[in-house]
């Protein structure tokens, strides 16, 4: 086991898949010569050359669409979006083309594309650059969405995504890029659709994804230390496919659920999770389900206020105590 | 990649910097001494404001992205100095220079960068999202190319209302590869809109040089021909040339309601944003060359010294005052309060901010 950063884990996943399969191509703005706007693809051009690692113009609709087209013929493009916020100029390609082509062709055409990049707030860059579209995209059948929270999951999920025959959209988080964690030296994948119990507990289930998992783990620690509460933290890892059984098993054990995400609340991922719990484990619940999400407004620029807008440890602790009351 | 046989650059760009051959152009010759000094003062103010921002960023008081306009001052200064009551502008995220040119105050601009409620957007927009609609300045847009259709819409509205006006939409050399820009070109040409697309060609889009991003027949402006639009190339180091050639496009917009694409050759002295270490994609020598030989603020100072409009002392005074103004703005930004948590959910909907007997919708619109 090596201890590497989330960024290095993503890079290792791409490196290994570039080696394993010569159909894998890395493409995006500044990914090659500049080594990546966030240095995720650093060194890949040098190692694999310009046929495999390709810089694009600022033409997301064009190059993402091109990647989708190439994937239809068996190429496995791993497209970087500098921010998922920029996916909105390529929305038609991402949703209408990648998401529908297999269905509309009666299963004749597959679309094994991966699109990856950061999708997070918290970096003081304002509303246009802080979108978290996992719920929007996952609401389209035909599309798969994953949100890794740790280096281990980042590497395993990205490798699984690259080998997957459907469009998989990997949503990373710039604030996590420097986080370190243990990652095996040998080849492994994290299958899509498998949640991970990141902390075992008995009194309350927190369901989270992405950086909200890290926030929830910190809150769980405080709840244990200061309030003597045993919290289980379920990391969804994958939004669609969604591991319903792991969520339900945890709730059946703790009988209380708090859902935490960095999305805005309306139609967020946790709206679906809350529905799931009440429909399949209603009788197990000892208290209403609560949610913590971002304050419902476009992302504010002011950093001090943005930190309040996003779910923070204090808010999660406060809300957890309400569920436990 | 197809390399153009002949690069279409403005003639003046090929010659060493010297007295501007556009000094005698009517739009420049007709300027009063006071107007010339005012124009120089505005350029100096942009320069000093931006340089003050660097220090504040380094102190950690400005976060996120900070895209500086240093080196490009003559573009905003030259074009905007020509505009009248019904002329509008819109740009991308490198938007401070345009803001100061339309008359925004350094205080509100600086306070926006540090996220204060006294900022032009009340600390909600940040560096990339300046707005001053009262000054016909419609932003400040973070998504590359997104402003081109919006600007075309402003031009449409001006024409619709029967006003003699225009819209100038600024974008970078990288932005011309966004689909939205091409769609806007087509609409502007198809519907004869009083539109000027201004490409601020500083040679790079982030770390990508123009040759590595763009297939082009000699220059970026020439793509206008595909839409039957007029176009021109301009030396952006000479504010007189910017004015002279923009004036022609403006006349075309005002009198014929026809669009133009202007490509203005310019250069940025700092990294793409403050987050760009600027070490990998261009030589230090290249930057030095531009700074020393083509600086638009210095060139205009020299021009005005030669014309005896400026004296060395007056220039010194202007620069000192601009620096002092930027210092004061920094203090203002420091001393201003933040927005509050309650402010986060204000300004989302007109109706929520204006609840009264006349507002009609019901139901929950902001969620917990
Ligand atoms: C749709 C979209 N894609 C990518 C980006 C990230 N980005 C911001 S500025 C920029 C480079 C733009 O270069 P150019 O158009 O030449 O303008 P300049 O920065 O040189 O003024 C990129 C890639 C973005 N903001 N929006
Ligand atoms: Mg540029």
PDB file of N, CA, C and O and ligand atoms in Angstrom, chain B residues 93-94 172-174 200-206 268, ligand 2:
ATOM      1  N   UNK B  93     -14.329  37.225 -18.228  1.00  0.00           N
ATOM      2  CA  UNK B  93     -13.900  37.292 -16.822  1.00  0.00           C
ATOM      3  C   UNK B  93     -12.743  38.249 -16.611  1.00  0.00           C
ATOM      4  O   UNK B  93     -12.400  38.560 -15.481  1.00  0.00           O
ATOM      5  N   UNK B  94     -12.089  38.684 -17.704  1.00  0.00           N
ATOM      6  CA  UNK B  94     -10.954  39.619 -17.551  1.00  0.00           C
ATOM      7  C   UNK B  94     -11.564  41.025 -17.650  1.00  0.00           C
ATOM      8  O   UNK B  94     -11.399  41.730 -18.637  1.00  0.00           O
ATOM      9  N   UNK B 172     -11.805  36.541 -25.790  1.00  0.00           N
ATOM     10  CA  UNK B 172     -10.401  36.245 -26.031  1.00  0.00           C
ATOM     11  C   UNK B 172     -10.174  35.481 -27.318  1.00  0.00           C
ATOM     12  O   UNK B 172     -11.117  35.110 -28.014  1.00  0.00           O
ATOM     13  N   UNK B 173      -8.895  35.235 -27.610  1.00  0.00           N
ATOM     14  CA  UNK B 173      -8.555  34.475 -28.813  1.00  0.00           C
ATOM     15  C   UNK B 173      -8.956  33.012 -28.664  1.00  0.00           C
ATOM     16  O   UNK B 173      -9.134  32.311 -29.658  1.00  0.00           O
ATOM     17  N   UNK B 174      -9.098  32.549 -27.424  1.00  0.00           N
ATOM     18  CA  UNK B 174      -9.542  31.168 -27.222  1.00  0.00           C
ATOM     19  C   UNK B 174     -11.052  31.044 -27.335  1.00  0.00           C
ATOM     20  O   UNK B 174     -11.570  30.021 -27.775  1.00  0.00           O
ATOM     21  N   UNK B 200     -10.024  40.163 -28.195  1.00  0.00           N
ATOM     22  CA  UNK B 200      -8.797  40.661 -27.568  1.00  0.00           C
ATOM     23  C   UNK B 200      -7.761  39.549 -27.698  1.00  0.00           C
ATOM     24  O   UNK B 200      -7.682  38.648 -26.863  1.00  0.00           O
ATOM     25  N   UNK B 201      -6.991  39.593 -28.778  1.00  0.00           N
ATOM     26  CA  UNK B 201      -6.049  38.506 -29.042  1.00  0.00           C
ATOM     27  C   UNK B 201      -4.735  38.757 -28.309  1.00  0.00           C
ATOM     28  O   UNK B 201      -3.883  39.494 -28.788  1.00  0.00           O
ATOM     29  N   UNK B 202      -4.593  38.119 -27.157  1.00  0.00           N
ATOM     30  CA  UNK B 202      -3.339  38.244 -26.404  1.00  0.00           C
ATOM     31  C   UNK B 202      -2.428  37.048 -26.642  1.00  0.00           C
ATOM     32  O   UNK B 202      -1.474  36.824 -25.912  1.00  0.00           O
ATOM     33  N   UNK B 203      -2.742  36.272 -27.657  1.00  0.00           N
ATOM     34  CA  UNK B 203      -1.829  35.215 -28.085  1.00  0.00           C
ATOM     35  C   UNK B 203      -2.022  33.875 -27.394  1.00  0.00           C
ATOM     36  O   UNK B 203      -1.572  32.847 -27.892  1.00  0.00           O
ATOM     37  N   UNK B 204      -2.671  33.886 -26.241  1.00  0.00           N
ATOM     38  CA  UNK B 204      -2.806  32.648 -25.471  1.00  0.00           C
ATOM     39  C   UNK B 204      -4.182  32.512 -24.862  1.00  0.00           C
ATOM     40  O   UNK B 204      -4.774  33.494 -24.423  1.00  0.00           O
ATOM     41  N   UNK B 205      -4.656  31.279 -24.825  1.00  0.00           N
ATOM     42  CA  UNK B 205      -5.803  30.961 -23.981  1.00  0.00           C
ATOM     43  C   UNK B 205      -5.247  30.046 -22.902  1.00  0.00           C
ATOM     44  O   UNK B 205      -4.798  28.946 -23.186  1.00  0.00           O
ATOM     45  N   UNK B 206      -5.189  30.532 -21.707  1.00  0.00           N
ATOM     46  CA  UNK B 206      -4.460  29.876 -20.610  1.00  0.00           C
ATOM     47  C   UNK B 206      -3.063  29.527 -21.108  1.00  0.00           C
ATOM     48  O   UNK B 206      -2.319  30.407 -21.512  1.00  0.00           O
ATOM     49  N   UNK B 268      -0.900  39.964 -22.555  1.00  0.00           N
ATOM     50  CA  UNK B 268      -1.045  40.054 -21.086  1.00  0.00           C
ATOM     51  C   UNK B 268       0.313  39.784 -20.443  1.00  0.00           C
ATOM     52  O   UNK B 268       1.020  38.870 -20.830  1.00  0.00           O
TER      53      UNK B 268
HETATM   54 MG1  LIG C   2      -6.210  34.973 -24.942  1.00  0.00          MG
END
